[in-house]
Structure formats: structure tokens, C-alpha cells
PDB file of C-alpha atoms in Angstrom:
ATOM      1  CA  GLY A  16       0.000   0.000   0.000  1.00 53.00           C
ATOM      2  CA  PRO A  17       0.978   3.704  -0.065  1.00 55.00           C
ATOM      3  CA  LYS A  18       2.434   3.400   3.460  1.00 61.00           C
ATOM      4  CA  GLY A  19       4.465   0.290   2.684  1.00 65.00           C
ATOM      5  CA  ASP A  20       2.331  -1.983   4.872  1.00 71.00           C
ATOM      6  CA  LEU A  21       2.924  -5.548   3.623  1.00 71.00           C
ATOM      7  CA  LEU A  22      -0.207  -6.759   5.405  1.00 74.00           C
ATOM      8  CA  GLU A  23      -2.200  -4.885   2.768  1.00 68.00           C
ATOM      9  CA  ILE A  24      -1.375  -7.826   0.487  1.00 65.00           C
ATOM     10  CA  PHE A  25      -3.881  -9.930   2.410  1.00 68.00           C
ATOM     11  CA  ARG A  26      -6.585  -7.256   2.868  1.00 68.00           C
ATOM     12  CA  ILE A  27      -8.419  -8.050  -0.340  1.00 62.00           C
ATOM     13  CA  TRP A  28     -11.453  -6.083   0.876  1.00 62.00           C
ATOM     14  CA  ASN A  29      -9.393  -2.913   0.357  1.00 63.00           C
ATOM     15  CA  GLY A  30      -8.721  -3.628  -3.296  1.00 60.00           C
ATOM     16  CA  GLY A  31      -8.720  -6.218  -6.034  1.00 56.00           C
ATOM     17  CA  LEU A  32      -6.078  -8.744  -6.978  1.00 60.00           C
ATOM     18  CA  GLY A  33      -3.432  -7.322  -9.312  1.00 68.00           C
ATOM     19  CA  ILE A  34      -2.922  -8.922 -12.706  1.00 72.00           C
ATOM     20  CA  TRP A  35       0.577 -10.108 -11.824  1.00 69.00           C
ATOM     21  CA  GLY A  36      -0.702 -12.071  -8.850  1.00 73.00           C
ATOM     22  CA  GLY A  37      -3.689 -13.358 -10.793  1.00 75.00           C
ATOM     23  CA  VAL A  38      -1.589 -14.760 -13.636  1.00 77.00           C
ATOM     24  CA  ILE A  39       1.015 -16.224 -11.279  1.00 80.00           C
ATOM     25  CA  LEU A  40      -1.528 -17.921  -9.014  1.00 80.00           C
ATOM     26  CA  GLY A  41      -3.545 -19.091 -12.006  1.00 80.00           C
ATOM     27  CA  SER A  42      -0.403 -20.547 -13.588  1.00 80.00           C
ATOM     28  CA  ILE A  43       0.460 -22.368 -10.362  1.00 85.00           C
ATOM     29  CA  ALA A  44      -3.047 -23.838 -10.146  1.00 85.00           C
ATOM     30  CA  ALA A  45      -3.002 -24.874 -13.814  1.00 82.00           C
ATOM     31  CA  SER A  46       0.457 -26.397 -13.434  1.00 81.00           C
ATOM     32  CA  ALA A  47      -0.684 -28.390 -10.405  1.00 87.00           C
ATOM     33  CA  LEU A  48      -3.704 -29.720 -12.306  1.00 81.00           C
ATOM     34  CA  CYS A  49      -1.638 -30.631 -15.363  1.00 78.00           C
ATOM     35  CA  THR A  50       0.964 -32.345 -13.208  1.00 82.00           C
ATOM     36  CA  TYR A  51      -1.743 -34.361 -11.464  1.00 81.00           C
ATOM     37  CA  LYS A  52      -3.445 -35.267 -14.750  1.00 77.00           C
ATOM     38  CA  LYS A  53      -0.105 -35.636 -16.574  1.00 80.00           C
ATOM     39  CA  TYR A  54      -1.252 -33.162 -19.219  1.00 79.00           C
ATOM     40  CA  PRO A  55       1.398 -31.186 -21.171  1.00 81.00           C
ATOM     41  CA  ILE A  56       1.217 -27.777 -19.474  1.00 80.00           C
ATOM     42  CA  SER A  57       2.583 -25.955 -22.517  1.00 80.00           C
ATOM     43  CA  LEU A  58      -0.402 -26.988 -24.662  1.00 80.00           C
ATOM     44  CA  LEU A  59      -2.847 -25.711 -22.054  1.00 83.00           C
ATOM     45  CA  ALA A  60      -0.893 -22.464 -21.737  1.00 84.00           C
ATOM     46  CA  ASP A  61      -1.006 -21.882 -25.493  1.00 85.00           C
ATOM     47  CA  ALA A  62      -4.745 -22.540 -25.591  1.00 84.00           C
ATOM     48  CA  ALA A  63      -5.349 -20.114 -22.719  1.00 86.00           C
ATOM     49  CA  ALA A  64      -3.210 -17.251 -24.052  1.00 89.00           C
ATOM     50  CA  PRO A  65      -5.803 -15.485 -26.273  1.00 91.00           C
ATOM     51  CA  SER A  66      -8.573 -15.875 -23.696  1.00 90.00           C
ATOM     52  CA  LEU A  67      -6.353 -14.361 -21.009  1.00 90.00           C
ATOM     53  CA  LEU A  68      -5.870 -11.237 -23.110  1.00 92.00           C
ATOM     54  CA  ILE A  69      -9.609 -11.011 -23.764  1.00 93.00           C
ATOM     55  CA  ALA A  70     -10.391 -11.468 -20.066  1.00 89.00           C
ATOM     56  CA  GLN A  71      -7.861  -8.821 -19.065  1.00 89.00           C
ATOM     57  CA  GLY A  72      -9.318  -6.433 -21.620  1.00 90.00           C
ATOM     58  CA  ILE A  73     -12.862  -6.932 -20.329  1.00 90.00           C
ATOM     59  CA  GLY A  74     -11.617  -6.531 -16.771  1.00 85.00           C
ATOM     60  CA  ARG A  75     -10.368  -3.037 -17.578  1.00 87.00           C
ATOM     61  CA  LEU A  76     -13.967  -1.889 -17.969  1.00 85.00           C
ATOM     62  CA  GLY A  77     -14.138  -1.974 -14.180  1.00 82.00           C
ATOM     63  CA  ASN A  78     -11.649   0.902 -14.076  1.00 80.00           C
ATOM     64  CA  TRP A  79     -14.093   3.025 -16.046  1.00 81.00           C
ATOM     65  CA  PHE A  80     -16.954   2.299 -13.653  1.00 78.00           C
ATOM     66  CA  ASN A  81     -14.686   2.999 -10.671  1.00 75.00           C
ATOM     67  CA  GLN A  82     -13.147   6.116 -12.248  1.00 76.00           C
ATOM     68  CA  GLU A  83      -9.652   4.908 -11.493  1.00 76.00           C
ATOM     69  CA  LEU A  84      -6.293   4.111 -13.056  1.00 79.00           C
ATOM     70  CA  TYR A  85      -6.553   6.697 -15.795  1.00 82.00           C
ATOM     71  CA  GLY A  86      -3.686   8.681 -17.213  1.00 83.00           C
ATOM     72  CA  ALA A  87      -2.351  12.189 -17.307  1.00 82.00           C
ATOM     73  CA  PRO A  88      -4.401  15.157 -18.509  1.00 84.00           C
ATOM     74  CA  THR A  89      -4.910  15.368 -22.256  1.00 85.00           C
ATOM     75  CA  THR A  90      -6.617  17.547 -24.841  1.00 86.00           C
ATOM     76  CA  LEU A  91      -7.299  14.617 -27.158  1.00 89.00           C
ATOM     77  CA  PRO A  92     -10.964  14.279 -28.210  1.00 88.00           C
ATOM     78  CA  TRP A  93     -11.280  10.827 -26.630  1.00 87.00           C
ATOM     79  CA  GLY A  94     -10.071  12.068 -23.249  1.00 86.00           C
ATOM     80  CA  LEU A  95     -11.927  10.773 -20.200  1.00 83.00           C
ATOM     81  CA  LYS A  96     -14.249  13.214 -18.455  1.00 81.00           C
ATOM     82  CA  LEU A  97     -14.712  12.410 -14.783  1.00 75.00           C
ATOM     83  CA  ASN A  98     -17.991  12.362 -12.938  1.00 70.00           C
ATOM     84  CA  TYR A  99     -17.094  14.935 -10.307  1.00 60.00           C
ATOM     85  CA  SER A 100     -20.007  13.930  -8.130  1.00 58.00           C
ATOM     86  CA  ALA A 101     -17.886  10.902  -7.213  1.00 54.00           C
ATOM     87  CA  ALA A 102     -15.856  12.066  -4.246  1.00 51.00           C
ATOM     88  CA  ASN A 103     -13.238   9.357  -4.696  1.00 54.00           C
ATOM     89  CA  ALA A 104     -12.354  10.246  -8.288  1.00 54.00           C
ATOM     90  CA  ILE A 105      -8.577  10.359  -8.474  1.00 55.00           C
ATOM     91  CA  GLY A 106      -8.595  13.708 -10.253  1.00 51.00           C
ATOM     92  CA  HIS A 107      -9.757  15.418  -7.069  1.00 53.00           C
ATOM     93  CA  SER A 108      -6.550  14.650  -5.227  1.00 52.00           C
ATOM     94  CA  GLU A 109      -3.861  13.739  -7.757  1.00 54.00           C
ATOM     95  CA  SER A 110      -1.350  16.277  -8.993  1.00 55.00           C
ATOM     96  CA  CYS A 111      -2.312  17.596 -12.389  1.00 62.00           C
ATOM     97  CA  TYR A 112       0.098  20.308 -13.525  1.00 53.00           C
ATOM     98  CA  ASP A 113       3.191  21.092 -11.478  1.00 54.00           C
ATOM     99  CA  GLY A 114       1.654  19.852  -8.243  1.00 58.00           C
ATOM    100  CA  LEU A 115      -1.670  21.626  -8.689  1.00 63.00           C
ATOM    101  CA  THR A 116      -5.017  19.878  -8.306  1.00 69.00           C
ATOM    102  CA  CYS A 117      -6.731  19.132 -11.604  1.00 71.00           C
ATOM    103  CA  PRO A 118      -9.449  21.687 -12.376  1.00 73.00           C
ATOM    104  CA  GLU A 119     -12.971  20.417 -12.939  1.00 72.00           C
ATOM    105  CA  GLY A 120     -13.555  19.486 -16.569  1.00 75.00           C
ATOM    106  CA  THR A 121     -10.000  18.253 -17.154  1.00 80.00           C
ATOM    107  CA  LEU A 122      -9.806  15.362 -19.611  1.00 84.00           C
ATOM    108  CA  PHE A 123      -7.538  12.409 -18.883  1.00 85.00           C
ATOM    109  CA  HIS A 124      -5.941   9.667 -20.945  1.00 88.00           C
ATOM    110  CA  PRO A 125      -8.280   6.634 -20.681  1.00 89.00           C
ATOM    111  CA  THR A 126      -5.380   4.266 -20.092  1.00 90.00           C
ATOM    112  CA  PHE A 127      -7.700   1.379 -19.258  1.00 90.00           C
ATOM    113  CA  LEU A 128      -9.254   1.821 -22.721  1.00 91.00           C
ATOM    114  CA  TYR A 129      -5.802   1.777 -24.306  1.00 93.00           C
ATOM    115  CA  GLU A 130      -4.984  -1.438 -22.479  1.00 93.00           C
ATOM    116  CA  MET A 131      -8.318  -3.012 -23.403  1.00 93.00           C
ATOM    117  CA  ILE A 132      -7.741  -2.269 -27.099  1.00 94.00           C
ATOM    118  CA  TRP A 133      -4.129  -3.443 -26.837  1.00 95.00           C
ATOM    119  CA  ASN A 134      -5.189  -6.730 -25.234  1.00 95.00           C
ATOM    120  CA  PHE A 135      -7.975  -7.348 -27.748  1.00 96.00           C
ATOM    121  CA  ALA A 136      -5.542  -6.670 -30.595  1.00 95.00           C
ATOM    122  CA  GLY A 137      -3.061  -9.147 -29.126  1.00 94.00           C
ATOM    123  CA  ALA A 138      -5.759 -11.799 -28.774  1.00 94.00           C
ATOM    124  CA  ALA A 139      -6.853 -11.220 -32.373  1.00 93.00           C
ATOM    125  CA  LEU A 140      -3.275 -11.638 -33.598  1.00 92.00           C
ATOM    126  CA  LEU A 141      -2.743 -14.852 -31.628  1.00 90.00           C
ATOM    127  CA  ILE A 142      -6.000 -16.303 -32.932  1.00 89.00           C
ATOM    128  CA  SER A 143      -5.474 -15.119 -36.525  1.00 87.00           C
ATOM    129  CA  PHE A 144      -1.950 -16.477 -36.772  1.00 84.00           C
ATOM    130  CA  GLY A 145      -2.551 -19.443 -34.485  1.00 78.00           C
ATOM    131  CA  LYS A 146      -2.175 -22.095 -37.177  1.00 77.00           C
ATOM    132  CA  VAL A 147       1.023 -20.542 -38.488  1.00 80.00           C
ATOM    133  CA  LEU A 148       2.455 -20.246 -34.986  1.00 76.00           C
ATOM    134  CA  LYS A 149       1.627 -23.859 -34.214  1.00 76.00           C
ATOM    135  CA  ARG A 150       3.460 -25.023 -37.332  1.00 78.00           C
ATOM    136  CA  LYS A 151       6.512 -22.830 -36.873  1.00 79.00           C
ATOM    137  CA  LEU A 152       6.993 -22.630 -33.111  1.00 80.00           C
ATOM    138  CA  LYS A 153       7.378 -25.071 -30.253  1.00 81.00           C
ATOM    139  CA  SER A 154       4.561 -25.560 -27.765  1.00 81.00           C
ATOM    140  CA  GLY A 155       4.431 -22.933 -25.058  1.00 83.00           C
ATOM    141  CA  SER A 156       5.537 -20.217 -27.471  1.00 85.00           C
ATOM    142  CA  GLU A 157       2.081 -18.677 -27.827  1.00 88.00           C
ATOM    143  CA  PHE A 158       1.816 -18.195 -24.078  1.00 90.00           C
ATOM    144  CA  VAL A 159       5.235 -16.550 -24.018  1.00 91.00           C
ATOM    145  CA  LEU A 160       4.168 -14.299 -26.902  1.00 93.00           C
ATOM    146  CA  TYR A 161       1.107 -13.349 -24.856  1.00 93.00           C
ATOM    147  CA  VAL A 162       3.350 -12.333 -21.959  1.00 92.00           C
ATOM    148  CA  MET A 163       5.623 -10.370 -24.296  1.00 94.00           C
ATOM    149  CA  TRP A 164       2.681  -8.586 -25.918  1.00 95.00           C
ATOM    150  CA  TYR A 165       1.042  -7.704 -22.625  1.00 93.00           C
ATOM    151  CA  THR A 166       4.204  -6.418 -20.957  1.00 94.00           C
ATOM    152  CA  ALA A 167       5.203  -4.410 -24.042  1.00 94.00           C
ATOM    153  CA  GLY A 168       1.876  -2.601 -23.881  1.00 93.00           C
ATOM    154  CA  ARG A 169       1.968  -2.250 -20.120  1.00 91.00           C
ATOM    155  CA  MET A 170       5.303  -0.416 -20.330  1.00 92.00           C
ATOM    156  CA  TRP A 171       3.971   2.587 -22.235  1.00 91.00           C
ATOM    157  CA  ILE A 172       0.414   2.523 -20.876  1.00 91.00           C
ATOM    158  CA  GLU A 173       1.620   2.406 -17.269  1.00 89.00           C
ATOM    159  CA  SER A 174       3.862   5.408 -17.961  1.00 88.00           C
ATOM    160  CA  LEU A 175       0.781   7.521 -18.716  1.00 86.00           C
ATOM    161  CA  ARG A 176      -0.956   6.840 -15.412  1.00 85.00           C
ATOM    162  CA  ILE A 177      -1.043   9.346 -12.543  1.00 79.00           C
ATOM    163  CA  ASP A 178      -2.438   7.220  -9.702  1.00 75.00           C
ATOM    164  CA  PHE A 179      -0.168   6.463  -6.754  1.00 75.00           C
ATOM    165  CA  SER A 180       2.662   4.049  -7.425  1.00 77.00           C
ATOM    166  CA  HIS A 181       6.002   3.283  -5.848  1.00 81.00           C
ATOM    167  CA  THR A 182       8.861   4.292  -8.110  1.00 82.00           C
ATOM    168  CA  PHE A 183      12.485   3.354  -8.624  1.00 85.00           C
ATOM    169  CA  LEU A 184      14.832   5.807 -10.337  1.00 89.00           C
ATOM    170  CA  GLY A 185      11.778   7.894 -11.127  1.00 86.00           C
ATOM    171  CA  ILE A 186      10.028   5.072 -12.997  1.00 86.00           C
ATOM    172  CA  ARG A 187       6.901   3.303 -11.764  1.00 88.00           C
ATOM    173  CA  ILE A 188       7.471  -0.159 -10.305  1.00 88.00           C
ATOM    174  CA  ASN A 189       5.009  -1.772 -12.715  1.00 87.00           C
ATOM    175  CA  VAL A 190       7.028  -0.416 -15.629  1.00 90.00           C
ATOM    176  CA  TRP A 191      10.159  -2.031 -14.197  1.00 92.00           C
ATOM    177  CA  VAL A 192       8.260  -5.285 -13.665  1.00 90.00           C
ATOM    178  CA  SER A 193       7.049  -5.186 -17.268  1.00 92.00           C
ATOM    179  CA  ILE A 194      10.569  -4.589 -18.564  1.00 94.00           C
ATOM    180  CA  VAL A 195      12.025  -7.452 -16.527  1.00 94.00           C
ATOM    181  CA  VAL A 196       9.233  -9.878 -17.452  1.00 92.00           C
ATOM    182  CA  PHE A 197       9.511  -8.881 -21.119  1.00 95.00           C
ATOM    183  CA  ILE A 198      13.252  -9.608 -21.159  1.00 95.00           C
ATOM    184  CA  ILE A 199      12.755 -12.921 -19.355  1.00 95.00           C
ATOM    185  CA  SER A 200      10.052 -13.837 -21.876  1.00 93.00           C
ATOM    186  CA  ILE A 201      12.428 -13.253 -24.778  1.00 94.00           C
ATOM    187  CA  ILE A 202      14.982 -15.558 -23.159  1.00 94.00           C
ATOM    188  CA  VAL A 203      12.350 -18.226 -22.450  1.00 92.00           C
ATOM    189  CA  PHE A 204      11.070 -17.953 -26.025  1.00 90.00           C
ATOM    190  CA  MET A 205      14.538 -18.604 -27.418  1.00 89.00           C
ATOM    191  CA  ILE A 206      15.110 -21.520 -25.046  1.00 89.00           C
ATOM    192  CA  LEU A 207      11.790 -23.106 -26.031  1.00 87.00           C
ATOM    193  CA  GLN A 208      12.688 -23.105 -29.713  1.00 83.00           C
ATOM    194  CA  ASN A 209      15.943 -24.946 -29.025  1.00 83.00           C
ATOM    195  CA  THR A 210      15.051 -27.367 -26.258  1.00 77.00           C
ATOM    196  CA  HIS A 211      11.312 -28.021 -26.015  1.00 67.00           C
ATOM    197  CA  LYS A 212       9.554 -31.074 -27.403  1.00 69.00           C
ATOM    198  CA  SER A 213       7.701 -30.778 -30.685  1.00 69.00           C
ATOM    199  CA  ARG A 214       4.028 -29.886 -30.545  1.00 71.00           C
ATOM    200  CA  THR A 215       3.081 -33.068 -32.430  1.00 70.00           C
ATOM    201  CA  ASP A 216       4.653 -35.301 -29.793  1.00 71.00           C
ATOM    202  CA  LEU A 217       2.865 -33.467 -26.990  1.00 72.00           C
ATOM    203  CA  VAL A 218      -0.486 -33.543 -28.802  1.00 72.00           C
ATOM    204  CA  ASN A 219      -0.169 -37.294 -29.349  1.00 73.00           C
ATOM    205  CA  ARG A 220       0.712 -37.720 -25.693  1.00 74.00           C
ATOM    206  CA  LEU A 221      -2.344 -35.717 -24.642  1.00 74.00           C
ATOM    207  CA  ILE A 222      -4.566 -37.786 -26.944  1.00 75.00           C
ATOM    208  CA  ASP A 223      -3.284 -40.995 -25.355  1.00 72.00           C
ATOM    209  CA  ILE A 224      -3.789 -39.652 -21.826  1.00 72.00           C
ATOM    210  CA  THR A 225      -7.348 -38.471 -22.467  1.00 76.00           C
ATOM    211  CA  ALA A 226      -8.187 -41.745 -24.248  1.00 74.00           C
ATOM    212  CA  ASP A 227      -7.037 -43.666 -21.176  1.00 73.00           C
ATOM    213  CA  GLU A 228      -9.115 -41.376 -18.954  1.00 69.00           C
ATOM    214  CA  ARG A 229     -12.248 -41.978 -21.032  1.00 74.00           C
ATOM    215  CA  GLU A 230     -11.659 -45.710 -20.973  1.00 72.00           C
ATOM    216  CA  ARG A 231     -11.263 -45.743 -17.183  1.00 72.00           C
ATOM    217  CA  GLU A 232     -14.343 -43.573 -16.765  1.00 70.00           C
ATOM    218  CA  SER A 233     -16.356 -45.847 -19.039  1.00 71.00           C
ATOM    219  CA  GLN A 234     -15.185 -48.910 -17.119  1.00 73.00           C
ATOM    220  CA  SER A 235     -16.047 -47.246 -13.819  1.00 68.00           C
ATOM    221  CA  ASN A 236     -19.556 -46.362 -15.020  1.00 66.00           C
ATOM    222  CA  SER A 237     -20.021 -49.906 -16.288  1.00 68.00           C
ATOM    223  CA  ASN A 238     -19.025 -51.333 -12.904  1.00 65.00           C
ATOM    224  CA  ILE A 239     -21.467 -49.025 -11.125  1.00 67.00           C
ATOM    225  CA  LYS A 240     -24.325 -50.135 -13.387  1.00 65.00           C
ATOM    226  CA  THR A 241     -23.426 -53.788 -12.823  1.00 67.00           C
ATOM    227  CA  LYS A 242     -23.509 -53.341  -9.043  1.00 65.00           C
ATOM    228  CA  ARG A 243     -26.893 -51.629  -9.221  1.00 64.00           C
ATOM    229  CA  LEU A 244     -28.368 -54.418 -11.334  1.00 61.00           C
ATOM    230  CA  SER A 245     -27.025 -57.061  -8.994  1.00 60.00           C
TER     231      SER A 245
END
């Protein structure tokens, strides 16, 4: 939080879960499920990549309803006009020009709209070029491309925002996080192309696993019916 209280991490009633935590925890849960089921995690990650971008884009609509997480003042025609009857609108307390409070009627960059469009565009690209990517790249690459696309957009969009954020060397922490994750993603992408198993092998493995599951389920249902009849 603004006062550096680490316990704020657990006080979810004071704010929502950040995207970084959501993706990390979701990835851990998905990895645990795939490990238990013996599914190839990279195939699931690739399948989820476009939907994650779409979900994140839709989620940004909440920032509009809450009048939060918008950017610096702008004169652009699509600038966001705040509802000044909302006492908690950030524009009432955030610095606007040289430490002054923003005057009523100021327009702001709708950064959540920028991110929504950016995410939808990324999802469209992943879906449109999905077949090509699957032929050319190793499994797991689409998920890494999703991370690269999202963090690339987050770098410049985050830089426009004026809500409170911890900074390092004058740059918002989320920008630094995006830069680091983007660089790591590039490295992971290169490693995948040189070391990971082919997509065909993993697909065949998944087909075999799911076929075995269906056979066991069918056998289990058959046994249950037999017991009932007896």
C-alpha cells in the first residue's frame, strides 16, 4: 500500500487482486492440475493465451466504472471526463500540472481503454496467426508471446498513469516489472525453440492420456451399473 504496509497484500477487501498475482496464481493452479493429470502444461498455456488477453481487456472496464487508473491530462478528443459527483475520483486529489489539483472538466488519458484495445488486438493476432504459430513454433511459445505482448503494452500505458505508485529511479514499479518480465520472456522464447519437445509429440501424448481417462471412466460407469443391477 501507499504506506508500505505488507499486510495490505492480504486485505483483499481494500482492493482487487493485481494482474501479476492473478496470472502467477492461475499458472500455479493450472500447473498443479496438469501435473496431477499428466497433461502437457505448454499446450494448455497456449490454448489459454488469447482468452487471457480477452479477459484482461474486459476486466479493464471496471476501471471506467470505478473512475480509477486513468492517465495524465490530455486535450485529445477521446479524453476521459470524470464524474465529479464521485468524491473518490482520483482527479480530485492527484497532482495535475506542477503539483496543482486538476481543475474540474480536465480530460484524462483513458489508459484502461488503451490497455483493453491493446489486449484485444493481441488476442486477435494470436487467434489469426494461431495455425502458423503452431506449425513454426514449439509448444508454449504462444503463451510466451502473450506475456511479451502484454508487458510491451503495459510499459507505455503504465507510464501515462497518474495514480499512486512506488517508483524506482523515477520510474513506476510496474514499468520495471514489465521490462524485466519482457526480457525474461524473450529468453524463455529462445530456449523453447531450441530445447522443447515438438508440438506433435505433446499432442499425441495428450490424446493418449485423455483416451485412457475416457476408458477408465467408461469402465467405472459400467461397474457401477453392474452393481446396481445385482
